[in-house]
Coordinates of C-alpha atoms and ligand atoms in Angstrom, one line a residue:
M1 CA 0.0 0.0 0.0
S2 CA 1.3 3.4 -0.9
T3 CA 0.8 6.5 1.3
H4 CA -0.1 9.7 -0.5
T5 CA 0.2 13.2 0.8
N6 CA -3.1 15.0 1.1
H7 CA -2.2 17.7 -1.3
E8 CA -1.2 15.7 -4.4
Q9 CA -3.5 16.7 -7.2
A10 CA -5.9 18.2 -4.7
G11 CA -5.0 21.8 -5.7
E12 CA -2.9 22.9 -2.8
E13 CA 0.1 23.4 -5.1
A14 CA -1.9 26.1 -6.8
G15 CA -2.7 27.8 -3.5
V16 CA -6.3 26.4 -3.4
P17 CA -7.1 24.5 -0.1
T18 CA -8.2 20.9 -0.4
A19 CA -12.0 20.1 -0.2
G20 CA -13.9 17.0 0.6
I21 CA -15.8 15.1 3.3
Q22 CA -15.6 16.4 6.8
D23 CA -18.2 14.1 8.4
I24 CA -20.4 11.3 7.2
A25 CA -23.3 9.3 8.7
F26 CA -26.1 6.9 7.7
A27 CA -29.6 6.1 8.7
T28 CA -32.0 3.3 7.5
G29 CA -35.5 1.9 7.8
H30 CA -37.1 0.4 10.8
Y31 CA -37.3 -3.2 9.6
S32 CA -34.9 -5.8 8.2
F33 CA -35.8 -8.7 6.0
D34 CA -33.5 -11.7 5.7
L35 CA -33.3 -13.0 2.2
K36 CA -33.8 -16.5 3.6
N37 CA -37.5 -15.6 3.8
L38 CA -37.6 -14.8 0.1
A39 CA -35.6 -17.9 -0.8
D40 CA -38.0 -20.1 1.3
Q41 CA -41.0 -18.4 -0.4
H42 CA -39.6 -19.2 -3.8
E43 CA -38.3 -22.6 -2.8
I44 CA -34.8 -21.9 -4.0
D45 CA -31.3 -22.2 -2.3
V46 CA -30.7 -19.1 -0.2
N47 CA -27.0 -19.1 -1.4
K48 CA -28.2 -17.7 -4.7
F49 CA -28.7 -14.5 -2.7
Y50 CA -26.1 -14.9 0.1
V51 CA -23.3 -16.0 -2.3
G52 CA -24.6 -15.5 -5.9
I53 CA -25.6 -11.8 -5.6
G54 CA -23.8 -11.2 -2.3
Q55 CA -26.7 -9.9 -0.3
E56 CA -28.0 -11.1 3.2
T57 CA -30.7 -8.8 4.4
M58 CA -32.5 -5.7 3.1
S59 CA -33.8 -2.7 5.1
I60 CA -37.5 -1.9 4.8
P61 CA -39.0 1.4 5.9
A62 CA -42.0 1.3 8.2
S63 CA -45.2 2.9 6.7
D64 CA -44.3 6.1 8.6
E65 CA -40.8 6.4 7.1
D66 CA -39.5 7.5 3.7
I67 CA -36.5 9.3 2.1
V68 CA -37.3 12.4 4.1
T69 CA -37.4 10.8 7.5
M70 CA -34.2 8.7 6.8
G71 CA -32.4 11.7 5.2
A72 CA -33.3 13.9 8.2
A73 CA -32.1 11.2 10.7
A74 CA -28.8 11.0 8.9
A75 CA -28.4 14.7 8.5
Q76 CA -29.3 15.3 12.2
R77 CA -26.2 13.5 13.3
I78 CA -24.0 15.7 11.0
I79 CA -25.6 18.9 12.4
E80 CA -25.4 17.8 16.0
R81 CA -21.6 17.3 15.7
N82 CA -20.8 20.2 13.3
G83 CA -23.5 22.8 13.8
T84 CA -24.9 24.8 10.9
E85 CA -22.3 27.6 10.6
G86 CA -21.0 27.9 7.1
I87 CA -23.7 25.7 5.5
R88 CA -25.3 27.7 2.7
T89 CA -26.4 24.8 0.5
L90 CA -28.3 21.6 1.1
L91 CA -28.3 19.1 -1.8
F92 CA -30.7 16.1 -1.6
A93 CA -30.0 13.4 -4.1
T94 CA -32.7 10.7 -4.7
E95 CA -34.3 8.4 -7.2
S96 CA -37.3 7.9 -4.9
G97 CA -38.6 11.5 -5.0
I98 CA -41.8 12.2 -3.0
D99 CA -42.9 15.3 -4.9
Q100 CA -42.7 16.3 -8.6
S101 CA -41.9 19.9 -7.7
K102 CA -40.7 20.5 -4.1
S103 CA -37.2 19.2 -3.1
A104 CA -37.3 16.5 -0.4
G105 CA -34.4 18.6 1.1
V106 CA -36.8 21.4 1.9
Y107 CA -38.8 19.0 4.2
V108 CA -35.5 18.0 5.9
H109 CA -34.6 21.7 6.2
G110 CA -37.9 22.2 8.1
L111 CA -37.5 19.1 10.3
L112 CA -34.0 20.1 11.3
K113 CA -34.9 23.8 11.7
L114 CA -32.0 24.8 9.6
P115 CA -31.3 28.5 9.1
R116 CA -33.3 30.3 6.3
E117 CA -30.0 31.5 4.6
I118 CA -29.6 28.2 2.7
R119 CA -30.3 27.2 -0.9
T120 CA -31.9 23.7 -1.1
I121 CA -32.4 21.6 -4.2
E122 CA -32.9 18.0 -5.2
T123 CA -30.7 16.2 -7.7
K124 CA -31.7 13.1 -9.7
M125 CA -29.9 10.6 -12.0
A126 CA -30.8 7.1 -10.7
C127 CA -28.0 5.9 -8.4
Y128 CA -25.5 8.6 -9.6
G129 CA -27.4 11.6 -8.3
A130 CA -25.3 12.1 -5.1
I131 CA -22.0 12.1 -6.9
G132 CA -23.3 14.9 -9.1
A133 CA -24.3 16.7 -5.9
L134 CA -20.9 16.1 -4.4
Q135 CA -19.2 17.6 -7.5
M136 CA -21.5 20.6 -7.3
A137 CA -20.6 20.9 -3.6
L138 CA -16.9 20.8 -4.4
G139 CA -17.4 23.6 -7.0
L140 CA -19.2 25.8 -4.4
V141 CA -16.5 25.3 -1.8
A142 CA -13.7 26.0 -4.4
R143 CA -15.4 29.3 -5.2
N144 CA -15.7 30.2 -1.5
P145 CA -13.7 28.0 0.9
K146 CA -15.7 29.5 3.9
E147 CA -18.9 27.8 2.6
K148 CA -20.0 24.3 3.6
V149 CA -22.5 22.1 1.8
L150 CA -24.7 19.5 3.4
V151 CA -25.4 16.6 1.0
I152 CA -28.0 13.9 1.6
A153 CA -28.4 10.8 -0.5
A154 CA -31.6 8.8 0.4
D155 CA -33.4 6.1 -1.5
V156 CA -35.9 3.3 -1.2
A157 CA -35.1 0.7 -3.8
R158 CA -38.2 -1.1 -4.9
Y159 CA -38.8 -3.7 -7.6
D160 CA -42.0 -5.7 -8.4
I161 CA -42.7 -8.8 -6.3
D162 CA -41.5 -12.1 -8.0
T163 CA -39.0 -10.3 -10.3
S164 CA -35.2 -10.8 -10.6
G165 CA -34.7 -7.4 -9.0
E166 CA -36.7 -8.3 -5.9
P167 CA -33.8 -9.6 -3.8
T168 CA -31.8 -6.4 -4.5
Q169 CA -34.3 -4.0 -2.8
G170 CA -33.2 -2.0 0.2
A171 CA -33.3 1.4 1.9
A172 CA -30.9 3.9 3.5
A173 CA -29.8 7.5 3.6
V174 CA -26.3 8.9 3.9
A175 CA -25.6 12.5 4.9
F176 CA -22.2 14.2 4.6
L177 CA -20.6 17.6 5.0
V178 CA -18.4 19.0 2.2
Q179 CA -15.9 21.7 3.2
A180 CA -12.4 23.0 2.7
S181 CA -9.5 21.2 4.6
P182 CA -11.7 18.2 5.5
D183 CA -10.9 15.8 8.3
I184 CA -11.9 12.5 6.5
L185 CA -11.4 12.6 2.7
A186 CA -9.7 15.2 0.4
I187 CA -11.1 14.7 -3.0
E188 CA -8.7 15.0 -5.9
S189 CA -9.5 17.1 -9.0
S190 CA -9.3 14.5 -11.8
Q191 CA -12.7 13.0 -12.9
G192 CA -13.7 10.6 -15.5
V193 CA -17.2 11.2 -16.7
Y194 CA -19.6 9.2 -18.9
T195 CA -23.1 9.5 -20.3
S196 CA -25.0 7.1 -22.6
D197 CA -28.7 7.1 -23.3
V198 CA -29.6 3.4 -22.5
Q199 CA -32.8 2.0 -21.2
D200 CA -31.5 -0.5 -18.6
F201 CA -33.5 0.8 -15.5
W202 CA -36.1 3.5 -15.2
R203 CA -39.2 4.4 -13.2
P204 CA -42.1 6.2 -14.8
N205 CA -43.9 8.7 -12.6
F206 CA -47.0 6.5 -12.1
R207 CA -44.9 3.6 -10.7
N208 CA -43.6 2.8 -7.2
T209 CA -41.3 0.1 -8.6
A210 CA -38.5 0.4 -11.1
L211 CA -38.5 -1.3 -14.5
V212 CA -35.2 -3.0 -15.2
D213 CA -33.6 -5.2 -17.7
G214 CA -31.3 -6.8 -15.2
K215 CA -28.7 -8.6 -17.3
F216 CA -28.6 -5.6 -19.7
S217 CA -28.0 -3.3 -16.8
V218 CA -25.0 -5.3 -15.7
G219 CA -23.5 -4.9 -19.1
A220 CA -24.4 -1.2 -19.2
Y221 CA -22.6 -0.8 -15.8
M222 CA -19.5 -2.4 -17.3
D223 CA -19.5 -0.2 -20.4
A224 CA -19.8 2.9 -18.2
L225 CA -17.0 1.7 -15.9
V226 CA -14.6 1.3 -18.9
G227 CA -15.7 4.6 -20.4
A228 CA -15.3 6.6 -17.1
W229 CA -12.0 4.9 -16.3
H230 CA -10.5 5.9 -19.7
D231 CA -11.8 9.4 -19.4
Y232 CA -10.3 9.6 -15.9
R233 CA -6.9 8.5 -17.2
D234 CA -7.2 10.9 -20.1
H235 CA -7.8 13.7 -17.6
D236 CA -4.7 13.4 -15.5
G237 CA -6.0 10.5 -13.4
V238 CA -3.3 8.5 -11.6
D239 CA -2.2 5.0 -12.6
F240 CA -4.3 2.0 -11.4
D241 CA -1.5 0.9 -9.0
E242 CA -1.5 4.2 -7.3
I243 CA -5.0 3.6 -6.0
D244 CA -5.1 1.6 -2.7
W245 CA -8.9 0.9 -2.4
F246 CA -11.9 0.9 -4.7
C247 CA -15.4 1.8 -3.7
Y248 CA -18.0 0.9 -6.4
H249 CA -21.7 1.6 -6.5
Q250 CA -23.1 -1.7 -5.1
P251 CA -26.7 -2.5 -6.4
F252 CA -25.7 -5.9 -5.0
T253 CA -22.2 -6.5 -3.7
K254 CA -21.4 -9.1 -6.3
M255 CA -21.8 -6.4 -9.0
A256 CA -18.7 -4.7 -7.5
V257 CA -16.7 -7.9 -7.8
K258 CA -17.6 -8.2 -11.5
A259 CA -16.8 -4.6 -12.0
H260 CA -13.4 -4.9 -10.3
M261 CA -12.5 -7.9 -12.4
R262 CA -13.3 -5.9 -15.5
L263 CA -11.4 -2.8 -14.3
T264 CA -8.3 -4.8 -13.4
R265 CA -8.4 -6.4 -16.8
E266 CA -8.7 -3.0 -18.4
A267 CA -5.7 -1.8 -16.4
G268 CA -3.6 -4.8 -17.4
V269 CA -3.4 -6.3 -13.9
P270 CA -6.3 -8.9 -14.0
L271 CA -7.6 -10.3 -10.8
D272 CA -9.7 -13.5 -10.7
K273 CA -13.1 -13.6 -8.8
P274 CA -11.7 -14.5 -5.3
E275 CA -8.9 -11.9 -5.6
A276 CA -11.3 -9.2 -6.6
A277 CA -13.8 -10.2 -3.9
Q278 CA -11.0 -10.1 -1.3
A279 CA -9.8 -6.6 -2.5
L280 CA -13.3 -5.2 -2.1
E281 CA -14.4 -7.1 1.0
P282 CA -14.0 -4.2 3.5
T283 CA -16.5 -2.1 1.4
F284 CA -19.3 -4.7 1.6
G285 CA -20.4 -4.8 5.2
Y286 CA -23.2 -2.2 5.2
N287 CA -24.6 -2.8 1.7
K288 CA -24.9 -6.6 2.4
Q289 CA -27.2 -5.7 5.3
L290 CA -29.1 -2.7 4.0
G291 CA -29.6 -3.8 0.3
N292 CA -29.5 -1.4 -2.5
S293 CA -30.0 2.2 -1.5
Y294 CA -29.4 3.6 -5.0
S295 CA -27.7 7.1 -4.6
A296 CA -26.5 6.2 -1.0
S297 CA -25.0 2.9 -1.9
I298 CA -21.5 4.1 -3.0
F299 CA -21.2 6.1 0.3
L300 CA -22.2 3.0 2.3
G301 CA -19.3 1.2 0.6
F302 CA -17.0 4.0 1.7
L303 CA -18.4 4.1 5.2
A304 CA -17.9 0.3 5.6
L305 CA -14.3 0.8 4.5
L306 CA -13.8 3.8 6.9
D307 CA -15.4 1.9 9.8
S308 CA -13.3 -1.3 9.2
E309 CA -10.2 -2.1 11.3
T310 CA -7.9 -1.2 8.5
D311 CA -5.7 1.9 9.0
L312 CA -6.3 4.0 5.9
E313 CA -4.3 7.2 6.7
G314 CA -2.8 8.8 3.6
Q315 CA -4.3 6.1 1.3
R316 CA -6.0 6.8 -2.0
V317 CA -9.5 5.6 -2.6
G318 CA -11.0 5.3 -6.1
F319 CA -14.8 5.7 -6.4
F320 CA -16.9 4.5 -9.3
S321 CA -20.5 5.7 -9.4
Y322 CA -23.0 4.3 -11.9
G323 CA -26.6 5.6 -12.4
S324 CA -28.7 3.6 -14.8
G325 CA -29.9 5.4 -17.8
A326 CA -26.8 6.0 -17.8
V327 CA -24.4 8.4 -16.1
A328 CA -21.1 7.3 -14.4
E329 CA -18.0 8.8 -12.9
F330 CA -14.6 7.7 -11.6
F331 CA -12.7 9.9 -9.2
T332 CA -10.3 9.6 -6.2
G333 CA -9.7 11.0 -2.8
I334 CA -7.0 10.8 -0.1
I335 CA -7.9 9.6 3.5
Q336 CA -6.7 12.3 5.9
P337 CA -4.4 12.0 8.9
G338 CA -6.4 11.5 12.1
Y339 CA -9.6 10.6 10.2
R340 CA -10.5 7.9 12.8
K341 CA -11.3 10.5 15.4
H342 CA -14.2 11.6 13.1
L343 CA -15.8 8.2 12.5
R344 CA -19.0 6.7 14.0
A345 CA -18.5 3.0 13.7
Q346 CA -20.3 2.1 16.9
E347 CA -23.2 4.4 16.1
H348 CA -23.6 2.7 12.7
Q349 CA -23.5 -0.8 14.2
A350 CA -26.2 0.2 16.7
I351 CA -28.4 1.4 13.8
L352 CA -28.1 -1.9 12.1
D353 CA -28.7 -3.8 15.3
A354 CA -31.8 -1.8 16.2
R355 CA -33.8 -2.9 13.1
V356 CA -36.7 -5.2 13.7
P357 CA -36.6 -8.4 11.7
I358 CA -39.8 -9.2 9.7
G359 CA -41.1 -12.3 7.8
Y360 CA -42.5 -12.7 4.4
D361 CA -46.1 -11.8 5.2
R362 CA -45.2 -8.5 6.8
Y363 CA -42.8 -7.7 3.9
R364 CA -45.7 -8.1 1.5
V365 CA -47.9 -5.8 3.5
L366 CA -45.2 -3.1 3.5
H367 CA -44.5 -3.5 -0.2
P368 CA -46.4 -0.6 -1.9
G369 CA -47.2 -2.5 -5.1
T370 CA -46.5 -1.4 -8.7
L371 CA -48.7 1.6 -9.2
V372 CA -48.8 4.9 -7.2
Q373 CA -52.2 5.2 -5.5
P374 CA -53.8 8.6 -6.1
L375 CA -54.7 9.2 -2.5
D376 CA -54.9 12.9 -1.3
N377 CA -55.8 12.0 2.3
Y378 CA -54.5 9.2 4.5
R379 CA -52.8 8.6 7.9
T380 CA -49.9 6.3 8.5
E381 CA -49.7 4.0 11.6
R382 CA -47.1 4.9 14.2
E383 CA -44.3 2.3 13.7
T384 CA -40.8 3.9 13.5
Q385 CA -38.6 4.5 16.6
G386 CA -36.6 7.0 14.5
P387 CA -36.5 10.7 15.3
F388 CA -38.8 11.7 12.4
R389 CA -42.1 10.4 11.2
F390 CA -44.1 10.6 8.0
E391 CA -47.6 11.1 9.3
G392 CA -49.6 10.8 6.1
V393 CA -51.1 13.0 3.5
S394 CA -53.7 15.8 4.0
E395 CA -55.3 17.4 1.0
G396 CA -52.3 16.3 -1.1
S397 CA -49.7 17.7 1.4
R398 CA -47.2 15.3 3.1
L399 CA -47.1 15.7 6.8
Y400 CA -43.9 15.1 8.8
R401 CA -43.2 15.3 12.5
Ligands
COA501 N1 -25.3 -20.7 -4.9 C1 -24.3 -19.8 -5.3 N2 -24.5 -19.0 -6.4 C2 -25.6 -19.1 -7.1 C3 -26.6 -20.0 -6.7 C4 -26.4 -20.9 -5.6 N3 -27.3 -21.7 -5.2 N4 -27.6 -19.9 -7.6 C5 -27.3 -19.0 -8.5 N5 -26.1 -18.5 -8.2 C6 -25.3 -17.4 -8.8 C7 -25.3 -17.4 -10.3 O1 -24.4 -18.4 -10.8 C8 -25.0 -16.0 -10.7 O2 -23.6 -15.8 -10.6 P1 -22.8 -14.9 -11.7 O3 -23.5 -13.6 -11.8 O4 -21.4 -14.9 -11.1 O5 -22.9 -15.7 -13.0 C9 -25.7 -15.2 -9.6 O6 -26.0 -16.2 -8.5 C10 -27.0 -14.6 -10.0 O7 -27.8 -15.6 -10.6 P2 -28.7 -15.2 -11.8 O8 -29.4 -16.4 -12.2 O9 -27.8 -14.6 -12.9 O10 -29.7 -14.2 -11.2 P3 -30.9 -13.5 -11.8 O11 -31.1 -13.7 -13.2 O12 -32.1 -13.8 -10.9 O13 -30.6 -11.9 -11.6 C11 -29.7 -9.7 -11.6 C12 -29.4 -11.2 -11.4 C13 -28.5 -8.9 -11.3 C14 -30.0 -9.6 -13.1 C15 -30.9 -9.3 -10.8 O14 -30.6 -9.3 -9.4 C16 -31.4 -7.9 -11.1 O15 -32.2 -7.7 -12.0 N6 -31.0 -6.9 -10.3 C17 -31.5 -5.5 -10.4 C18 -30.7 -4.7 -11.5 C19 -29.4 -4.4 -11.0 O16 -29.1 -4.3 -9.8 N7 -28.5 -4.1 -12.0 C20 -27.1 -3.8 -11.7 C21 -26.6 -2.6 -12.5 S1 -27.2 -1.1 -11.9

């Protein structure tokens, strides 16, 4: 493993301070659903899920939870530790939007009683949206290093019952603070970007569940990885062997293994499946338990790596984000000296442990079905133990407490 100084590439040589992640935390839904329940229901070997796709349980939100309650719970931890001073922008990235017009971030702003002097918007591009938000945040901080940006990535991944995507559902939110001279991760300036108009996964406005061509989406992910990697290398990106760790978007953790095999082949240092799985193992812990959380998933991979036993000081992490449809990006960051003092590993484990396990029947009741119901008035039952509740809808307005 190499150790990199925190100013390589990050702009300090040009007199610009580094920028990146100062603090990062996650939240999830109230329930957990072991994929053994799904395997039993379908009378198949559970190792198709545990081993074949690399997923063990999925988080399921209670009926009084959604992206706003999870996003607010994650962001509350960031605000409690860092305060609100300097935060002038709140970016909320999601695929699971709850309104066609108003940003979910504005509801979070209200729940957390944030100062009025903040701009708040929502970003969307399937699972990529939060990386777009991160790059916007870095741009704002580069323009004015006194400013901070609160970014929230929150999603509920839902596929139809009895489809191939069903075992890859999940739910979580990650919140992080972007600022100058960060204590956890300084993000380097080189980026490899990629867009291709493909129909591998999409969700029309009238649907709760995504439509997906699963096998095609795996291929589209690979094409995007190769495209983004070469663009990264063409834009002053470092050599493959200068990157110590890789965090991929993990729709299911096995996807990252396939991707890493592909990237190592592309870089001329091919790893076989066990070697690729071993190299990425520290990034899998949270996603295996939470399931897919779309825009939050790549950050949960990063959090699992940070919260692991490994000492990462001075090491370079490569990030690959893929949003079906498709937009992708490859970039890197350097883990900062003393980063461990800023982590929340025990808090994160407690969040996972606090979830209430449910069986197949309850899972079916909580699954919203394919089509959005046009209900202007309804109340949700009190279920969540989290700090925020979605109370229901009154004359078309969503109510949060
Ligand atoms: N023990 C161990 N492994 C097993 C197994 C068992 N009993 N049964 C099957 N497997 C393995 C298969 O060999 C396969 O491995 P491979 O991918 O290395 O070849 C893996 O489990 C998956 O099996 P497969 O039959 O291909 O699964 P599937 O057709 O049901 O669906 C996806 C796989 C990814 C297409 C599906 O989960 C999906 O649609 N996901 C949503 C879309 C998505 O996340 N796309 C990713 C890009 S964004």
